[in-house]
mmCIF file of C-alpha atoms in Angstrom:
data_model
loop_
_atom_site.group_PDB
_atom_site.id
_atom_site.type_symbol
_atom_site.label_atom_id
_atom_site.label_comp_id
_atom_site.label_asym_id
_atom_site.label_seq_id
_atom_site.Cartn_x
_atom_site.Cartn_y
_atom_site.Cartn_z
ATOM 1 C CA MET A 263 0.000 0.000 0.000
ATOM 2 C CA ALA A 264 1.347 3.395 -0.977
ATOM 3 C CA SER A 265 2.029 5.718 1.921
ATOM 4 C CA HIS A 266 0.415 9.136 1.854
ATOM 5 C CA PRO A 267 1.512 12.137 3.899
ATOM 6 C CA ARG A 268 -1.499 12.059 6.165
ATOM 7 C CA PRO A 269 -2.133 14.816 8.719
ATOM 8 C CA VAL A 270 -0.483 14.166 12.043
ATOM 9 C CA SER A 271 -2.686 14.397 15.091
ATOM 10 C CA PRO A 272 -3.088 16.814 16.810
ATOM 11 C CA HIS A 273 -3.170 18.870 13.615
ATOM 12 C CA LEU A 274 -2.828 22.212 15.342
ATOM 13 C CA GLU A 275 -4.175 24.414 12.496
ATOM 14 C CA ILE A 276 -7.601 22.750 12.577
ATOM 15 C CA TYR A 277 -7.509 21.474 16.166
ATOM 16 C CA ARG A 278 -10.223 23.103 18.258
ATOM 17 C CA PRO A 279 -8.671 24.352 21.495
ATOM 18 C CA GLN A 280 -10.156 22.728 24.591
ATOM 19 C CA LEU A 281 -9.785 23.638 28.246
ATOM 20 C CA THR A 282 -7.530 20.593 28.713
ATOM 21 C CA SER A 283 -5.106 21.471 25.908
ATOM 22 C CA VAL A 284 -5.133 25.206 26.677
ATOM 23 C CA THR A 285 -4.347 24.726 30.394
ATOM 24 C CA SER A 286 -1.593 22.276 29.409
ATOM 25 C CA ILE A 287 0.249 24.596 27.000
ATOM 26 C CA LEU A 288 -0.322 27.583 29.330
ATOM 27 C CA HIS A 289 1.609 25.702 32.026
ATOM 28 C CA ARG A 290 4.645 25.556 29.715
ATOM 29 C CA ILE A 291 4.285 29.155 28.523
ATOM 30 C CA THR A 292 3.952 30.558 32.059
ATOM 31 C CA GLY A 293 6.832 28.338 33.244
ATOM 32 C CA GLY A 294 9.116 29.645 30.496
ATOM 33 C CA PHE A 295 8.039 33.235 31.134
ATOM 34 C CA LEU A 296 8.606 32.882 34.889
ATOM 35 C CA SER A 297 12.088 31.432 34.222
ATOM 36 C CA VAL A 298 12.964 34.643 32.361
ATOM 37 C CA GLY A 299 11.885 36.529 35.488
ATOM 38 C CA ILE A 300 14.796 34.983 37.427
ATOM 39 C CA LEU A 301 17.121 37.408 35.585
ATOM 40 C CA PRO A 302 15.489 40.644 36.892
ATOM 41 C CA LEU A 303 15.061 39.029 40.327
ATOM 42 C CA VAL A 304 18.794 38.349 40.662
ATOM 43 C CA TYR A 305 19.594 41.765 39.157
ATOM 44 C CA TRP A 306 17.349 43.356 41.806
ATOM 45 C CA LEU A 307 19.094 41.459 44.644
ATOM 46 C CA ILE A 308 22.529 42.473 43.314
ATOM 47 C CA ALA A 309 21.320 46.089 43.046
ATOM 48 C CA ALA A 310 20.095 45.964 46.660
ATOM 49 C CA ALA A 311 23.521 44.694 47.749
ATOM 50 C CA SER A 312 25.406 47.259 45.646
ATOM 51 C CA GLY A 313 24.230 50.444 47.337
ATOM 52 C CA PRO A 314 21.620 53.227 47.170
ATOM 53 C CA ASP A 315 22.293 54.344 43.580
ATOM 54 C CA ALA A 316 22.032 50.864 42.077
ATOM 55 C CA PHE A 317 18.988 50.051 44.212
ATOM 56 C CA ASN A 318 17.160 53.268 43.304
ATOM 57 C CA GLN A 319 17.856 52.581 39.643
ATOM 58 C CA ALA A 320 16.401 49.046 39.954
ATOM 59 C CA GLN A 321 13.372 50.369 41.842
ATOM 60 C CA ALA A 322 12.783 53.057 39.187
ATOM 61 C CA LEU A 323 12.964 50.363 36.493
ATOM 62 C CA ALA A 324 10.486 48.131 38.360
ATOM 63 C CA GLY A 325 8.153 51.082 38.996
ATOM 64 C CA SER A 326 8.143 52.341 35.391
ATOM 65 C CA ILE A 327 5.149 51.624 33.138
ATOM 66 C CA VAL A 328 6.999 48.839 31.297
ATOM 67 C CA GLY A 329 8.267 47.488 34.626
ATOM 68 C CA ARG A 330 4.773 47.408 36.101
ATOM 69 C CA ILE A 331 3.326 45.717 32.994
ATOM 70 C CA PHE A 332 5.954 42.977 33.217
ATOM 71 C CA LEU A 333 5.495 42.618 37.004
ATOM 72 C CA PHE A 334 1.729 42.288 36.440
ATOM 73 C CA LEU A 335 2.250 39.638 33.746
ATOM 74 C CA TRP A 336 4.695 37.784 36.025
ATOM 75 C CA THR A 337 2.146 37.913 38.857
ATOM 76 C CA GLY A 338 -0.490 36.375 36.584
ATOM 77 C CA ALA A 339 1.942 33.755 35.273
ATOM 78 C CA PHE A 340 2.991 32.957 38.853
ATOM 79 C CA PHE A 341 -0.523 32.354 40.177
ATOM 80 C CA TYR A 342 -1.448 30.340 37.083
ATOM 81 C CA HIS A 343 1.669 28.144 37.321
ATOM 82 C CA LEU A 344 1.188 27.762 41.102
ATOM 83 C CA LEU A 345 -2.492 26.747 40.892
ATOM 84 C CA ASN A 346 -2.074 24.539 37.822
ATOM 85 C CA GLY A 347 1.073 23.059 39.404
ATOM 86 C CA ILE A 348 -0.967 22.030 42.445
ATOM 87 C CA ARG A 349 -3.465 20.520 39.955
ATOM 88 C CA HIS A 350 -0.607 18.543 38.412
ATOM 89 C CA LEU A 351 0.591 17.367 41.836
ATOM 90 C CA ALA A 352 -2.965 16.186 42.586
ATOM 91 C CA TRP A 353 -2.928 14.203 39.314
ATOM 92 C CA ASP A 354 0.470 12.741 40.298
ATOM 93 C CA ALA A 355 -1.177 11.555 43.525
ATOM 94 C CA GLY A 356 -3.889 9.894 41.417
ATOM 95 C CA TRP A 357 -6.622 12.384 42.236
ATOM 96 C CA GLY A 358 -8.934 14.263 39.842
ATOM 97 C CA TYR A 359 -8.668 12.204 36.649
ATOM 98 C CA GLU A 360 -12.444 12.003 36.020
ATOM 99 C CA LEU A 361 -13.430 14.298 33.151
ATOM 100 C CA PRO A 362 -15.823 16.469 35.235
ATOM 101 C CA ALA A 363 -13.060 16.905 37.825
ATOM 102 C CA VAL A 364 -10.526 17.834 35.117
ATOM 103 C CA TYR A 365 -12.854 20.572 33.833
ATOM 104 C CA ARG A 366 -13.836 21.732 37.314
ATOM 105 C CA THR A 367 -10.205 22.099 38.448
ATOM 106 C CA GLY A 368 -9.264 23.663 35.099
ATOM 107 C CA TRP A 369 -11.840 26.447 35.470
ATOM 108 C CA THR A 370 -10.881 26.838 39.138
ATOM 109 C CA VAL A 371 -7.267 27.445 38.090
ATOM 110 C CA LEU A 372 -8.240 30.055 35.470
ATOM 111 C CA ILE A 373 -10.681 31.935 37.704
ATOM 112 C CA GLY A 374 -8.335 31.635 40.710
ATOM 113 C CA THR A 375 -5.494 33.124 38.641
ATOM 114 C CA VAL A 376 -7.536 36.216 37.771
ATOM 115 C CA VAL A 377 -8.817 36.663 41.349
ATOM 116 C CA LEU A 378 -5.418 36.174 43.062
ATOM 117 C CA THR A 379 -3.562 38.376 40.552
ATOM 118 C CA ILE A 380 -5.983 41.262 41.040
ATOM 119 C CA LEU A 381 -6.023 40.672 44.812
ATOM 120 C CA ALA A 382 -2.205 40.777 45.011
ATOM 121 C CA TRP A 383 -2.091 44.103 43.159
ATOM 122 C CA VAL A 384 -4.940 45.661 45.142
ATOM 123 C CA LEU A 385 -3.195 44.596 48.388
ATOM 124 C CA GLY A 386 0.124 45.912 47.054
ATOM 125 C CA TYR A 387 -1.284 49.376 46.312
ATOM 126 C CA TRP A 388 -3.281 49.304 49.561
ATOM 127 C CA ALA A 389 -0.151 48.444 51.601
ATOM 128 C CA ARG A 390 1.530 51.517 50.103
ATOM 129 C CA GLY A 391 -1.458 53.720 50.918
ATOM 130 C CA ASN A 392 -2.463 54.249 47.289
ATOM 131 C CA VAL A 393 -5.970 52.774 47.525
ATOM 132 C CA MET B 11 7.204 -12.471 20.090
ATOM 133 C CA ALA B 12 3.583 -12.091 21.068
ATOM 134 C CA ASN B 13 4.539 -12.626 24.689
ATOM 135 C CA ALA B 14 7.464 -10.203 24.502
ATOM 136 C CA ARG B 15 5.117 -7.484 23.228
ATOM 137 C CA ARG B 16 3.123 -7.682 26.444
ATOM 138 C CA SER B 17 6.023 -6.093 28.294
ATOM 139 C CA LEU B 18 6.500 -2.330 28.276
ATOM 140 C CA ARG B 19 10.283 -2.774 28.248
ATOM 141 C CA SER B 20 12.022 -2.305 24.921
ATOM 142 C CA GLU B 21 13.803 -5.237 23.243
ATOM 143 C CA LEU B 22 17.135 -3.442 23.679
ATOM 144 C CA GLY B 23 16.453 -2.697 27.324
ATOM 145 C CA ARG B 24 15.527 -6.340 27.918
ATOM 146 C CA VAL B 25 18.704 -7.601 26.252
ATOM 147 C CA ARG B 26 20.894 -5.180 28.171
ATOM 148 C CA GLY B 27 19.125 -6.076 31.382
ATOM 149 C CA LEU B 28 18.469 -2.432 32.148
ATOM 150 C CA GLY B 29 15.210 -1.055 33.467
ATOM 151 C CA SER B 30 13.440 1.839 31.816
ATOM 152 C CA ALA B 31 13.902 3.975 34.895
ATOM 153 C CA LYS B 32 17.322 5.478 35.522
ATOM 154 C CA GLU B 33 17.904 9.213 35.497
ATOM 155 C CA GLY B 34 14.417 9.876 34.123
ATOM 156 C CA VAL B 35 12.886 9.193 37.511
ATOM 157 C CA GLN B 36 15.405 11.496 39.190
ATOM 158 C CA HIS B 37 14.380 14.344 36.853
ATOM 159 C CA TRP B 38 10.670 13.703 37.434
ATOM 160 C CA TRP B 39 11.133 13.338 41.188
ATOM 161 C CA MET B 40 13.289 16.472 41.667
ATOM 162 C CA GLN B 41 10.769 18.468 39.622
ATOM 163 C CA ARG B 42 8.049 17.391 42.088
ATOM 164 C CA ILE B 43 10.189 17.968 45.201
ATOM 165 C CA THR B 44 11.133 21.487 44.069
ATOM 166 C CA ALA B 45 7.491 22.136 43.076
ATOM 167 C CA ILE B 46 6.240 21.190 46.551
ATOM 168 C CA ALA B 47 8.979 23.291 48.189
ATOM 169 C CA LEU B 48 8.101 26.246 45.951
ATOM 170 C CA VAL B 49 4.444 26.345 47.059
ATOM 171 C CA PRO B 50 5.198 27.929 50.477
ATOM 172 C CA LEU B 51 8.504 29.563 49.427
ATOM 173 C CA SER B 52 7.071 31.387 46.399
ATOM 174 C CA LEU B 53 4.015 32.530 48.367
ATOM 175 C CA TRP B 54 6.357 33.883 51.067
ATOM 176 C CA PHE B 55 8.404 35.679 48.395
ATOM 177 C CA VAL B 56 5.364 37.213 46.670
ATOM 178 C CA ALA B 57 3.926 38.296 50.038
ATOM 179 C CA GLY B 58 7.269 39.969 50.789
ATOM 180 C CA ILE B 59 7.220 41.821 47.474
ATOM 181 C CA VAL B 60 3.559 42.815 47.902
ATOM 182 C CA PHE B 61 3.629 43.912 51.570
ATOM 183 C CA VAL B 62 7.233 44.706 52.526
ATOM 184 C CA ILE B 63 9.186 45.978 49.579
ATOM 185 C CA ASP B 64 8.607 49.625 48.794
ATOM 186 C CA VAL B 65 10.513 52.351 46.998
ATOM 187 C CA ASP B 66 11.948 53.141 50.434
ATOM 188 C CA ARG B 67 15.353 51.452 50.568
ATOM 189 C CA ALA B 68 15.654 51.261 54.360
ATOM 190 C CA THR B 69 12.576 49.006 54.725
ATOM 191 C CA ALA B 70 13.726 46.793 51.865
ATOM 192 C CA ILE B 71 17.224 46.362 53.328
ATOM 193 C CA GLN B 72 15.792 45.713 56.790
ATOM 194 C CA TRP B 73 13.662 42.866 55.426
ATOM 195 C CA LEU B 74 16.274 41.481 53.013
ATOM 196 C CA GLY B 75 19.028 41.709 55.644
ATOM 197 C CA SER B 76 17.405 39.581 58.335
ATOM 198 C CA PRO B 77 18.859 36.064 58.797
ATOM 199 C CA LEU B 78 15.393 34.543 58.298
ATOM 200 C CA THR B 79 15.020 36.242 54.913
ATOM 201 C CA LEU B 80 18.564 35.170 53.981
ATOM 202 C CA GLY B 81 17.658 31.550 54.699
ATOM 203 C CA LEU B 82 14.257 31.564 53.025
ATOM 204 C CA MET B 83 15.452 33.579 50.014
ATOM 205 C CA SER B 84 18.396 31.185 49.509
ATOM 206 C CA LEU B 85 16.068 28.169 49.666
ATOM 207 C CA PHE B 86 13.645 29.960 47.320
ATOM 208 C CA LEU B 87 16.401 30.746 44.785
ATOM 209 C CA ILE B 88 17.750 27.168 44.857
ATOM 210 C CA ALA B 89 14.310 25.538 44.497
ATOM 211 C CA LEU B 90 13.178 28.100 41.898
ATOM 212 C CA ILE B 91 16.266 27.840 39.700
ATOM 213 C CA TYR B 92 16.494 24.036 40.029
ATOM 214 C CA HIS B 93 12.807 23.784 39.033
ATOM 215 C CA ALA B 94 13.238 26.260 36.158
ATOM 216 C CA VAL B 95 16.277 24.426 34.734
ATOM 217 C CA LEU B 96 14.449 21.069 34.857
ATOM 218 C CA GLY B 97 11.412 22.595 33.148
ATOM 219 C CA LEU B 98 13.384 24.452 30.476
ATOM 220 C CA GLN B 99 15.402 21.275 29.826
ATOM 221 C CA VAL B 100 12.216 19.382 28.874
ATOM 222 C CA VAL B 101 10.989 22.240 26.687
ATOM 223 C CA ILE B 102 14.354 22.358 24.861
ATOM 224 C CA GLU B 103 14.393 18.563 24.426
ATOM 225 C CA ASP B 104 10.844 18.663 23.023
ATOM 226 C CA TYR B 105 11.160 21.539 20.563
ATOM 227 C CA ILE B 106 14.826 21.738 19.511
ATOM 228 C CA HIS B 107 15.683 18.972 17.077
ATOM 229 C CA SER B 108 19.199 20.026 16.020
ATOM 230 C CA HIS B 109 21.645 18.152 18.250
ATOM 231 C CA ALA B 110 24.218 20.962 18.316
ATOM 232 C CA THR B 111 21.685 23.688 19.205
ATOM 233 C CA LYS B 112 20.080 21.423 21.799
ATOM 234 C CA LEU B 113 23.422 20.697 23.475
ATOM 235 C CA VAL B 114 24.424 24.370 23.516
ATOM 236 C CA LEU B 115 21.074 25.438 25.019
ATOM 237 C CA LEU B 116 21.138 22.667 27.638
ATOM 238 C CA LEU B 117 24.656 23.691 28.698
ATOM 239 C CA LEU B 118 23.605 27.349 28.691
ATOM 240 C CA ILE B 119 20.643 26.875 31.057
ATOM 241 C CA GLN B 120 22.752 24.681 33.376
ATOM 242 C CA PHE B 121 25.560 27.256 33.619
ATOM 243 C CA ALA B 122 23.092 30.154 33.836
ATOM 244 C CA GLY B 123 21.242 28.321 36.598
ATOM 245 C CA PHE B 124 24.336 27.786 38.746
ATOM 246 C CA GLY B 125 25.589 31.324 38.035
ATOM 247 C CA LEU B 126 22.294 33.008 38.891
ATOM 248 C CA ALA B 127 21.843 30.970 42.078
ATOM 249 C CA ALA B 128 25.385 31.828 43.209
ATOM 250 C CA ALA B 129 24.957 35.520 42.351
ATOM 251 C CA GLY B 130 21.617 35.777 44.162
ATOM 252 C CA ILE B 131 22.851 34.041 47.317
ATOM 253 C CA ILE B 132 26.093 36.076 47.412
ATOM 254 C CA ALA B 133 24.046 39.277 47.051
ATOM 255 C CA MET B 134 21.817 38.175 49.946
ATOM 256 C CA LEU B 135 24.878 37.377 52.109
ATOM 257 C CA LEU B 136 26.342 40.810 51.395
ATOM 258 C CA ILE B 137 23.061 42.519 52.350
ATOM 259 C CA THR B 138 22.878 40.503 55.591
ATOM 260 C CA ILE B 139 26.510 41.199 56.542
ATOM 261 C CA TYR B 140 26.959 44.790 55.366
ATOM 262 C CA GLY B 141 23.345 46.000 55.269
ATOM 263 C CA GLY B 142 23.600 46.657 51.512
#
C-alpha cells in the first residue's frame, strides 16, 4: 500500500482548542516566562547589595510603566503556574482524573489566577497607601 | 514475540538487562520535590514583594538583611532555579531537534542556573553582613 503524507494528530491548524489542551500549554508558557523573570530578580538582589544608587535605579525600572506591565504579567503567570502546578501534583497523587473533575479544576485554576492576581495588586497598592 | 510485546520494556532494554527507569525518575522526582517546596517559598516571596518591599530602601534592606530572609530567600532561589532548569530542559528537548543547538542550550541553562543561584545568594549574604 502506498504511503500518503497524512495529517499528524493533533493537527494544530484545525484542532479546536479545549480547556484541557489550553491549560496544558499555558503551564509551559507561564513556566518559560517565569524562568525569564529569574534574571530581573537576581539583578534586583545584586542592586540591593550594591548600594543606594544601584537600588534606586532598579526600583525606578520596576516602577516604570513597562516594569509594572511585566510585574503584572509575572504575577499572573505565577498564580497560574502555582495553581495549575498544584493541579498537576494532585494528578500525580492519582486524584482528579475524572473528566468532570478535570474541567472543574481547570476552570478553578483560570478563575483563581484572575482573582489572586488582582487581589495581590490591590493589596500591594493598599499596603503603600495608594488605595 | 507475542509474549514479549506484552512487556512495556524495549527489546534493547531487555537484552541489556536495564530497566526503563534510571535518570528519568530522578528528573521527574526532583521536579516534584522542588514544586512542593516552591508552594510555600514562592508565596512567602510574593507576600514579601507585595507587603514589605517599597521604593523606600531602608525598609527593603531591613527585610532582606534579616537572617530569616537570607535563609528563606536562599532556599527559594535554589528551588526556583532548580525547578526552572528542569522545566526548560524538557521544553528544549521537546522543541529543539538540532543536536548541536540542543546541546548548547542545555549547557547554557545549566551554567546560567548555577551562576544566577550563586549571584543571588552572594548578594543576599552581602546585604545581611553589610546591610547593603
